[in-house]
XYZ file of C-alpha atoms in Angstrom:
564
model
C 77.335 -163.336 77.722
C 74.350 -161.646 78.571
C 72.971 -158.932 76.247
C 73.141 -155.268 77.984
C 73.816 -152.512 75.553
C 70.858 -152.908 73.225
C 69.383 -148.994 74.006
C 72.401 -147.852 72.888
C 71.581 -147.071 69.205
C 68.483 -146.283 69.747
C 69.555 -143.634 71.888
C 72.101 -142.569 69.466
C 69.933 -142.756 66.348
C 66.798 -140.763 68.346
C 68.928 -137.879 70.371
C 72.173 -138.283 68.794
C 71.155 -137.872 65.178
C 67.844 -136.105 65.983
C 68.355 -133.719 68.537
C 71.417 -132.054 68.009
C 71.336 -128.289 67.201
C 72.199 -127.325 63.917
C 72.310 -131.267 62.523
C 69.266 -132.940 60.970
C 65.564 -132.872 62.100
C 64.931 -136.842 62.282
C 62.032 -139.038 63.598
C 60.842 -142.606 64.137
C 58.690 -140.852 61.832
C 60.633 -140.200 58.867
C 59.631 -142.748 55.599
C 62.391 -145.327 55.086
C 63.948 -143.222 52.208
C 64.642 -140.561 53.708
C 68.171 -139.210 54.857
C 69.764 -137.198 57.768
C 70.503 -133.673 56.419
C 74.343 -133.081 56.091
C 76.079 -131.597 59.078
C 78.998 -129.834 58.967
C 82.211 -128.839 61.445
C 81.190 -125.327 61.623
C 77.890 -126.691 62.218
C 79.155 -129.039 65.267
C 81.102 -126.116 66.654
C 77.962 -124.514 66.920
C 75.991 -127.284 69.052
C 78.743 -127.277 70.858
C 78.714 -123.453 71.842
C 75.005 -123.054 72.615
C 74.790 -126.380 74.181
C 72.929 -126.646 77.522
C 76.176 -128.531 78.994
C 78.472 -125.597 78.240
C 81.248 -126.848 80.619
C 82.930 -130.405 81.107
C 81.065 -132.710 84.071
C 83.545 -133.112 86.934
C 82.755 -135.929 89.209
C 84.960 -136.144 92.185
C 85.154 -139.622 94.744
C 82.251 -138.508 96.751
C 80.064 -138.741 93.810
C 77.586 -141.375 93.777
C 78.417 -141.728 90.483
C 82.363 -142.176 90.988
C 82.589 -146.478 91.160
C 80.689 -146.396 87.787
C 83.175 -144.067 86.041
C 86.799 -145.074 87.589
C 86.481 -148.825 86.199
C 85.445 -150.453 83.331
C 84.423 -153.960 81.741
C 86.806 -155.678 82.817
C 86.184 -155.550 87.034
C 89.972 -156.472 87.416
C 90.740 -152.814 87.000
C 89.298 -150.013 89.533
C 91.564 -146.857 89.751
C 91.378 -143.742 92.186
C 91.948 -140.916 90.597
C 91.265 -137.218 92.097
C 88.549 -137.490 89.858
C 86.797 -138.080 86.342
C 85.919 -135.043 83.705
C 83.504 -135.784 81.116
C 83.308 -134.029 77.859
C 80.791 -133.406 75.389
C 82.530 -131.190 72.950
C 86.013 -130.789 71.619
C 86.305 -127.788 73.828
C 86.111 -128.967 76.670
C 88.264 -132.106 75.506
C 91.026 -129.715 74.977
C 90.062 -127.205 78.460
C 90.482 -131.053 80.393
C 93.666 -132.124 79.021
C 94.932 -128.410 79.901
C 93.805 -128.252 82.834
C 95.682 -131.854 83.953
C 98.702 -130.783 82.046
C 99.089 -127.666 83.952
C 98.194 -129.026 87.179
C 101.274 -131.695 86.812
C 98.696 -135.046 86.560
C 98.652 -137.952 84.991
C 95.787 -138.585 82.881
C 93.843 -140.970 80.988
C 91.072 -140.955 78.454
C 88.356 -143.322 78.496
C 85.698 -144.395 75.628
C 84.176 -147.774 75.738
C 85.743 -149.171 78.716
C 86.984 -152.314 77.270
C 90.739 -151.963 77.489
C 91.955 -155.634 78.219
C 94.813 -154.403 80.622
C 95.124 -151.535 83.035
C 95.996 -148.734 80.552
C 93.235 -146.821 81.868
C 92.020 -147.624 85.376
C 95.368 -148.311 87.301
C 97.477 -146.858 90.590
C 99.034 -143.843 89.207
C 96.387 -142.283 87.002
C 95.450 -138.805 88.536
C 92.662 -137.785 85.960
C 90.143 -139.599 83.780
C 88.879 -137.901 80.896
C 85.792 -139.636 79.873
C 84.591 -139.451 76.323
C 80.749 -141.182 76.965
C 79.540 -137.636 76.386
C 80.541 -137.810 72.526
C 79.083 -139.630 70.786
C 77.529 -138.517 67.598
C 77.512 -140.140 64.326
C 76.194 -137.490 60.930
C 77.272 -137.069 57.464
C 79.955 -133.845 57.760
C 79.433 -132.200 54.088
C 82.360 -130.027 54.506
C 84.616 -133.359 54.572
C 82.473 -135.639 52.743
C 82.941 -138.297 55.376
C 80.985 -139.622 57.790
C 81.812 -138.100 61.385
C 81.859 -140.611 64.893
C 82.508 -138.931 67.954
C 85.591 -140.798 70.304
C 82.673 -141.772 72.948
C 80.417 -143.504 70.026
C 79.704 -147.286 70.584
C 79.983 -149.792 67.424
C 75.860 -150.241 67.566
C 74.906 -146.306 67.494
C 77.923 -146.215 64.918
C 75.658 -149.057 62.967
C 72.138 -148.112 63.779
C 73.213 -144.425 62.564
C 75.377 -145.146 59.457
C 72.676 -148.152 58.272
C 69.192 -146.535 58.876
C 69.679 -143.078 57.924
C 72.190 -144.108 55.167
C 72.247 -147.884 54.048
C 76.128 -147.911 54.697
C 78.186 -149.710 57.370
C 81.810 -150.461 58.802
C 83.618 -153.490 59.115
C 84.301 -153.294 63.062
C 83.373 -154.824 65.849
C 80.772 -157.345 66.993
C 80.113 -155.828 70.864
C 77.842 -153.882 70.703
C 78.847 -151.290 73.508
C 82.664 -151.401 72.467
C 83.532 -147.395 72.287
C 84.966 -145.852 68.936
C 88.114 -144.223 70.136
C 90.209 -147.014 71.022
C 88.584 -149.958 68.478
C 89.045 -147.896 65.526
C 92.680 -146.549 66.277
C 93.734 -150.137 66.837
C 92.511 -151.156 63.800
C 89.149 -152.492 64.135
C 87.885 -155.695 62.697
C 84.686 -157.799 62.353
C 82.240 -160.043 60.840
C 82.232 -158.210 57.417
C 86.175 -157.947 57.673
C 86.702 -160.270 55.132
C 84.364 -158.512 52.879
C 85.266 -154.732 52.995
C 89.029 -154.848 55.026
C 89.390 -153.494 58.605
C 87.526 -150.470 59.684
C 90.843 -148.292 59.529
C 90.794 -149.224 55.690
C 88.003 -146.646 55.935
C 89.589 -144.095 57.952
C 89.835 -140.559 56.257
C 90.471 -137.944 59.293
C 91.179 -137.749 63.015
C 90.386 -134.554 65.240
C 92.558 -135.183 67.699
C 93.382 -133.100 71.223
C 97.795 -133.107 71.465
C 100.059 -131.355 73.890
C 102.957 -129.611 72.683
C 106.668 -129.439 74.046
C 105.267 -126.162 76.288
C 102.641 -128.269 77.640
C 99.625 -126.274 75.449
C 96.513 -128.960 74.489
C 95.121 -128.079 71.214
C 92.760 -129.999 68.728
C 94.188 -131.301 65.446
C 92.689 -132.610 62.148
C 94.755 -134.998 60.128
C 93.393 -136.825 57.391
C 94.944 -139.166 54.904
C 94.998 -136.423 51.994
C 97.016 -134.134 54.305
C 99.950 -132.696 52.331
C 101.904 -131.797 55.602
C 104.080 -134.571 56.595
C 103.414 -134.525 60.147
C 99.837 -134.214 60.297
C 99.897 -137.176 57.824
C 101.776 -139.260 60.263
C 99.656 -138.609 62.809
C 96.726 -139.684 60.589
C 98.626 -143.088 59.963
C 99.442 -143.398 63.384
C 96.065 -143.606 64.090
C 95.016 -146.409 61.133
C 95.695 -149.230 64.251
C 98.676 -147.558 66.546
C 96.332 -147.895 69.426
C 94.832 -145.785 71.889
C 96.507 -143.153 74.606
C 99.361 -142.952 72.360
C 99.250 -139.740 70.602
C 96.483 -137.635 71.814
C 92.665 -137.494 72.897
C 90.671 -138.725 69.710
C 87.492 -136.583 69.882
C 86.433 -137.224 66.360
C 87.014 -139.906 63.177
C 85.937 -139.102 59.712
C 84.858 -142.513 57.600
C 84.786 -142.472 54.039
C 85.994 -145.465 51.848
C 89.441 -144.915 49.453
C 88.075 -144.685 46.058
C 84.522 -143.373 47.138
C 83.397 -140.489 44.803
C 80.613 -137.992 44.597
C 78.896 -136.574 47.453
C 75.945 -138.956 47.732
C 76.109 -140.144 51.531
C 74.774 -143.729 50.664
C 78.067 -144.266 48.339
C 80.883 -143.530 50.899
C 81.236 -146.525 52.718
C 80.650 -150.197 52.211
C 76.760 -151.210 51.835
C 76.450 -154.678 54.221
C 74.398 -157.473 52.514
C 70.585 -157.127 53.018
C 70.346 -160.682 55.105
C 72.948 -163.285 56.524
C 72.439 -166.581 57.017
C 73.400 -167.214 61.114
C 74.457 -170.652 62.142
C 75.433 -172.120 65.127
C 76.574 -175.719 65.413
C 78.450 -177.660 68.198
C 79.886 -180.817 69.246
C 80.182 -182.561 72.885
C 83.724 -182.352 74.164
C 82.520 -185.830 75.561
C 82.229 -187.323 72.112
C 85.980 -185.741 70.675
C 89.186 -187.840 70.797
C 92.188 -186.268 70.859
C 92.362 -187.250 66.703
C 89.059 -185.998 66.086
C 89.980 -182.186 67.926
C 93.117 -182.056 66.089
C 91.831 -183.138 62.612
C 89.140 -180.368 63.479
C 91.610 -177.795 64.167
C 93.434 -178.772 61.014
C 90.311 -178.721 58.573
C 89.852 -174.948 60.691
C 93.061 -174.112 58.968
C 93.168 -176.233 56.181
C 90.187 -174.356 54.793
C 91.346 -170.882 55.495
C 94.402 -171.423 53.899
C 92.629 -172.258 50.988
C 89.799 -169.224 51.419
C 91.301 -166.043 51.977
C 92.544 -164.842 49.061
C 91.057 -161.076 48.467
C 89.007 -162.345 45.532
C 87.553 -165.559 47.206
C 83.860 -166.423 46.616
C 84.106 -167.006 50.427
C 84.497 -163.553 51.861
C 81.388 -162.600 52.882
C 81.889 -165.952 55.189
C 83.113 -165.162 58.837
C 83.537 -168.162 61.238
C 84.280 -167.786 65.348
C 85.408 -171.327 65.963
C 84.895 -171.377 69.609
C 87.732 -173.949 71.583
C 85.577 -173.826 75.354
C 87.782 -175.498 77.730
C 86.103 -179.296 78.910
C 84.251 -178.264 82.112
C 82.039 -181.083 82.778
C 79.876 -183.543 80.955
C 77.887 -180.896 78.782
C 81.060 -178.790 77.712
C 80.917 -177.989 73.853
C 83.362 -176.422 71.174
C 81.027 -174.597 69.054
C 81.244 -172.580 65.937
C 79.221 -169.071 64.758
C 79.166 -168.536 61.036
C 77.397 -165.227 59.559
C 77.430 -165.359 55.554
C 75.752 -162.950 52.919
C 72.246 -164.794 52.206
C 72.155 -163.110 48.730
C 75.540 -164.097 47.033
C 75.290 -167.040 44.256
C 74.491 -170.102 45.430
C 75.267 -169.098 49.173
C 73.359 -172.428 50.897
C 75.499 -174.303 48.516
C 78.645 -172.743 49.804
C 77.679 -172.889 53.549
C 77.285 -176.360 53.184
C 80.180 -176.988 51.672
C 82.197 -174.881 53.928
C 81.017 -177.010 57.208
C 81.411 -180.210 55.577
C 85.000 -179.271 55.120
C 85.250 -178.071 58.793
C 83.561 -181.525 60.298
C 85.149 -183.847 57.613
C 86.611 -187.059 59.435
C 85.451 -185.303 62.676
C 83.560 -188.631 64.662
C 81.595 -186.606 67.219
C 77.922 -185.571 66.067
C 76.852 -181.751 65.530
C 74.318 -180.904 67.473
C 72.740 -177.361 68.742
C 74.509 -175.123 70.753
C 73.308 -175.390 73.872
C 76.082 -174.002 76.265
C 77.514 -169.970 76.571
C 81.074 -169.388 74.702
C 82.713 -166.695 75.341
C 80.267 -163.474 74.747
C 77.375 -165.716 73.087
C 74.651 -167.119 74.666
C 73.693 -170.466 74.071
C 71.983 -170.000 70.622
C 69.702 -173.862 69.608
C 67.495 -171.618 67.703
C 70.042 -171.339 64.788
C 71.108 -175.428 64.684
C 69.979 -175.053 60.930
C 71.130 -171.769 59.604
C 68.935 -168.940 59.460
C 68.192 -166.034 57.378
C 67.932 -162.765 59.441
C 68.146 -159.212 57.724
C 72.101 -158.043 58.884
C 71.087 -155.406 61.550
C 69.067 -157.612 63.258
C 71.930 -159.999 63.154
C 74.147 -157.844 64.000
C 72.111 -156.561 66.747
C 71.455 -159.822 67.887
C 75.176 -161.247 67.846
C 77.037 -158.422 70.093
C 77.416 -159.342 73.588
C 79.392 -158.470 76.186
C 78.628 -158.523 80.378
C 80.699 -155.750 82.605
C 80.427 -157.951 85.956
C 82.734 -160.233 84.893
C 87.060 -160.327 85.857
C 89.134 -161.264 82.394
C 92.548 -161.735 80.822
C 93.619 -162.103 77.344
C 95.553 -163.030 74.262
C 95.922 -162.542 70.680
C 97.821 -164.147 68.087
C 97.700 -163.797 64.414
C 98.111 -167.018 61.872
C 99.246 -166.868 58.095
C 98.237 -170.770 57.963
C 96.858 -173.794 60.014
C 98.540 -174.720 63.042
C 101.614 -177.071 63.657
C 100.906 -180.389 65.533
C 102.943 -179.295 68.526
C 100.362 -176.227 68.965
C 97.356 -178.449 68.482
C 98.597 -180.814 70.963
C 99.486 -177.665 73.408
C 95.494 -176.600 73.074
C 94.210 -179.862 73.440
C 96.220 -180.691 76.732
C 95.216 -177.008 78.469
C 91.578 -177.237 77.128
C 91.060 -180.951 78.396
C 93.075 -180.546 81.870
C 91.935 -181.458 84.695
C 93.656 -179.380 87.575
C 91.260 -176.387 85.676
C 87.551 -176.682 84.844
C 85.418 -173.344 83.495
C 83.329 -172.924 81.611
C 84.356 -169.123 80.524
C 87.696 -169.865 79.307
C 88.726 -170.261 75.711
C 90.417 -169.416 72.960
C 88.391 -168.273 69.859
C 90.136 -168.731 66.786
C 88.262 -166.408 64.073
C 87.748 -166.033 60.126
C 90.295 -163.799 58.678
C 92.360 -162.839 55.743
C 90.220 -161.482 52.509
C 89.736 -157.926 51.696
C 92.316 -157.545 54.639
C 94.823 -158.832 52.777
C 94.502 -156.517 49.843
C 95.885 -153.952 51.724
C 99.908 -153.330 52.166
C 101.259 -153.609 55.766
C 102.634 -149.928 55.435
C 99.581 -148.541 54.211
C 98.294 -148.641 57.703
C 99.678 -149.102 60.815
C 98.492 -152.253 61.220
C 101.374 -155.123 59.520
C 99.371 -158.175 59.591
C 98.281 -158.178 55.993
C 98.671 -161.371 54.934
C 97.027 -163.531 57.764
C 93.895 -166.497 57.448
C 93.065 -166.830 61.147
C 93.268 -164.308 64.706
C 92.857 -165.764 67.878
C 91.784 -164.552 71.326
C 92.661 -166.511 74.476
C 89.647 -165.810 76.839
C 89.490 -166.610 80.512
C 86.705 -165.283 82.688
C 85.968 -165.688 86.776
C 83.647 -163.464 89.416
C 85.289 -164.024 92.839
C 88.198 -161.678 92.746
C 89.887 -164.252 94.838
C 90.564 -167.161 91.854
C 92.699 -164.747 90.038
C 95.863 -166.203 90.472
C 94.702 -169.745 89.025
C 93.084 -168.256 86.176
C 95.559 -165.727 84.974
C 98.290 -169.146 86.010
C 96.395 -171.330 83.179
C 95.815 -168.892 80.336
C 99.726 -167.464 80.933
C 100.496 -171.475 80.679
C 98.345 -172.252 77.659
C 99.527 -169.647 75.439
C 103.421 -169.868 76.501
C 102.792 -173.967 75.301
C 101.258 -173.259 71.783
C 104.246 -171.118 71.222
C 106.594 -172.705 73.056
C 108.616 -172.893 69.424
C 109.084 -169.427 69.886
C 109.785 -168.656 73.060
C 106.135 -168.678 74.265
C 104.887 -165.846 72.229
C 104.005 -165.666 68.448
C 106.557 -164.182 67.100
C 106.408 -163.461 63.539
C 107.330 -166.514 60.866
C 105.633 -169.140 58.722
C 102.521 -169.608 61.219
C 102.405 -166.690 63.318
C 102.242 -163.091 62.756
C 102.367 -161.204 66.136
C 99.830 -160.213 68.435
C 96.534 -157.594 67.994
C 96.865 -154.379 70.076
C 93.607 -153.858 70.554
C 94.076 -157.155 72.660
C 96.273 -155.644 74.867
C 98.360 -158.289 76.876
C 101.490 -156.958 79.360
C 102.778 -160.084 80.136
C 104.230 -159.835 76.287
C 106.808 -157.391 77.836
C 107.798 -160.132 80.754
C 110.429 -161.677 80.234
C 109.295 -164.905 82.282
C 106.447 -165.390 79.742
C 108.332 -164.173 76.747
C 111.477 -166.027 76.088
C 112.052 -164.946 72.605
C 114.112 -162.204 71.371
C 111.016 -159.838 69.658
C 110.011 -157.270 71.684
C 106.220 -156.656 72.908
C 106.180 -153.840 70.436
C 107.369 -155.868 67.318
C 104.716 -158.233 68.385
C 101.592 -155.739 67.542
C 103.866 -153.271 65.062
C 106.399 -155.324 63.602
C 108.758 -153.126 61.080
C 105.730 -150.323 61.594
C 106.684 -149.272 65.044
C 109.772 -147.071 64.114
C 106.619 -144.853 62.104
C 104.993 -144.554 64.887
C 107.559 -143.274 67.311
C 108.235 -140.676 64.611
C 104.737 -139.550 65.201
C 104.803 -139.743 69.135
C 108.536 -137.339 68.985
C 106.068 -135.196 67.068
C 102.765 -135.157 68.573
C 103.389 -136.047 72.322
C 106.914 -134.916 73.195
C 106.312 -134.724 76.644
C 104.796 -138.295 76.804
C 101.571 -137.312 78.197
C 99.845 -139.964 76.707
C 101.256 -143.007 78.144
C 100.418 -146.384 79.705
C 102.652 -149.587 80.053
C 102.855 -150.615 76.145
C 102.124 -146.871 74.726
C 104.696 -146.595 72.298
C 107.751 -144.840 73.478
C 109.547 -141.833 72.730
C 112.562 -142.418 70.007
């Protein structure tokens, strides 16, 4: 999709990291080894007293600025609320949610905008609380952890953590994808396979909670809490998922194991350049033997590639499964790979001579749009680009467009019947676009060396994740395109009652892909619940930590996790 979002770190790097009272004094001036001076909590507390916004924004419907603020990237999703507050400090975080809870209404909270479903924008929500105020990523000395506000966006979070400090996260490749619901859900990305998923990383959440008397208050958990509680509600927020618990106003990132108070040592270092490669083949050219022996090599070399210790993990691969609309339609694949690792052309090359072995069509450049990338020729041969420009360049993401979704999770390579299932709904021809999908990415590695109750997210011992994509623009087609992604996915898992439900292959469903229809009993057939689908044994945890942290269910939407 069309690139959008690229000010973003600037802006965050230049006033978020430069400007704010009390935090460090930084230029585009500044030599490349310098640092951000450390910033503390007390310090934040007071920017947030003397600054020039003292109160929360409150923009009502006859706001010009209303329709931007009571929908967001995905345009099937407008809601009417009496109108939106925006915050920019954890005061006025906790004077909005007060204010809603005393006045009896439901709220929401906002922070990139990219919820899949209607957990935000929908019919009954009264109040949005929208977080695009915070967003401020420093070095907190009095936690020795890196601080990102709930409203930061994955490239300030990069520009900020990488320029000033020569660290990263493993998290997401969109670029304007907002901090308070990726990294409660878990977060994952290119250098996933590398350094785990970005909750891995997680040390503390400030969090605004209402109590059984309805009082909003902000609380800090962090993994070496020694209450109970308050360390539940730091797990529940390692990938429990957003508007569950509370308002996250702030995260505090610093690695398990990281020592010393040096800045540049508390979380993961990215490689200095990455090869980029793009490659694709004409769905004109494919048989039906040549897709599936594609999608087999796909898993046949995962399987055999994910191990925690494999020379492979700095590899990440988005195989890219376009459905056939016309002559020109392409399934493409997007590899990133450390440049500087041992004999890394080697192992590219090796690694897509597995993928395309016995595969009859020709690679070619990618020449078509899949999913959020552009048509990218330029990297036919692969490329060596320094990571943030990579990275920069890679995240995509277009807020005109109407979507729905699916995840799945895969220990292993698929079964025949669910590469015959893809091939049939990818090749039909009743349905022809060219923005539907499903991407079936890299996985497994560092991931895996994590137990599944160490976080909240289960799905610790998976190769592959996929996301069913379908896009339109006329409000109108909904109904056929929501029809064929709802009847693709219920086919590849027809052998479980048309939803992944844990076993051999699958592993359950990603919550930060949020799909309802796993709760419908016309779509799933099969006796696991939409909950054991993202949680699995994981979800009786987290309801522990809703009965203490939201007792009156303020935080809610239609798969929020319930009350026990």
């Amino acid at each position: 999709m069309a690139k959008n979002d690229r000010s973003l770190g600037r802006r965050s790097l230049l006033t978020g990291a430069a400007a704010v009272a009390g935090g460090a004094a930084v230029s585009s001036a500044l030599p490349a080894t310098a640092q951000a001076a450390p910033r503390t909590a007390a310090a934040a507390a007071a920017a947030d007293a003397t600054s020039a916004t003292s109160d929360y924004i409150t923009v009502s419907p006859s706001d010009p600025r209303f329709p931007d603020l009571v929908r967001g990237t995905n345009q099937r999703w407008v809601a009417k609320p009496d109108y939106v507050r925006l915050v920019t400090t954890t005061a006025q975080a906790v004077r909005a949610v007060q204010d809603a809870v005393s006045a009896g209404k439901r709220l929401t909270v906002r922070s990139g905008g990219h919820c899949y479903e209607d957990f935000v924008f929908n019919k009954d929500v009264q109040v949005v609380i929208d977080m695009s105020g915070m967003t401020q990523v420093y070095y907190d000395s009095a936690k020795n952890a890196f601080a990102v506000e709930g409203g930061a966006s994955n490239l300030q979070i990069y520009e900020t953590l990488y320029k000033l400090y020569g660290v990263t996260l493993p998290a997401g490749s969109c670029a304007s994808v907002g901090a308070g619901g990726h990294i409660s859900g878990g977060g994952y990305g290119l250098l996933s396979r590398l350094h785990g998923l970005t909750v891995d990383h997680l040390y503390g959440v400030e969090v605004v909670t209402v109590d059984k008397n309805g009082t909003a208050k902000a609380v800090v958990a962090t993994r070496d809490s020694t209450d109970a509680s308050l360390k539940d509600l730091w797990w529940a927020h390692t990938g429990g998922g957003g508007g569950n618990f509370g308002l996250i106003t702030r995260y505090w990132l610093r690695s398990p194991g990281a020592t010393g108070t040096d800045p540049t040592k508390l979380l993961p270092k990215p490689p200095s350049e990455v090869f980029v490669h793009a490659t694709a083949v004409k769905w004109a050219d494919l048989t039906e033997a040549s897709f599936t022996r594609l999608i087999q090599n796909w898993g046949a070399w995962h399987e055999q590639n994910s191990a925690p210790d494999s020379k492979y993990n700095s590899l990440f691969g988005l195989l890219k499964l376009n459905q056939k609309a016309g002559a020109n339609s392409e399934i493409a694949l997007l590899t990133q790979m450390d440049a500087t690792v041992p004999d890394a052309q080697a192992l590219l090359d090796d690694y897509l001579a597995a993928v395309f072995a016995g595969v009859s069509a020709t690679r070619q450049a990618m020449t078509q749009r899949a999913g959020e990338h552009a048509a990218m020729p330029q990297f036919a041969k692969p490329r060596t680009l320094p990571w943030y420009i990579a990275t920069d360049y890679l995240s995509g993401g277009n807020p005109t467009l109407y979507g729905k979704y699916k995840s799945a999770y895969a220990r292993k390579g698929f079964s025949t019947t669910q590469i015959k299932a893809m091939y049939k709904h990818l090749t039909r021809t009743d349905y022809s676009n060219g923005d539907a999908l499903v991407q079936i990415d890299s996985y497994g590695g560092r991931i895996n060396a994590v137990k599944s109750g160490d976080t909240a997210v289960p799905q610790r011992d998976s190769v592959l994740k996929l996301q069913y994509q379908t896009y339109w623009t006329n409000p109108a087609d909904e109904a056929k395109h929501v029809a064929w992604i709802r009847e693709f996915y219920k086919d590849v898992y027809a052998e479980t009652g048309g939803v992944p439900v844990p076993g051999d292959i699958n592993d359950g469903c990603y919550v930060n892909y949020p799909d309802k229809d796993l709760g419908d009993a016309a779509w799933n057939t099969s006796s696991t619940a939409w909950n054991s689908l993202y949680y699995k044994d994981n979800y009786a945890r987290l309801q522990k930590a809703k009965a203490a942290w939201d007792p009156k269910d303020v935080f809610r939407h239609a798969q929020s996790v319930r009350l026990p």
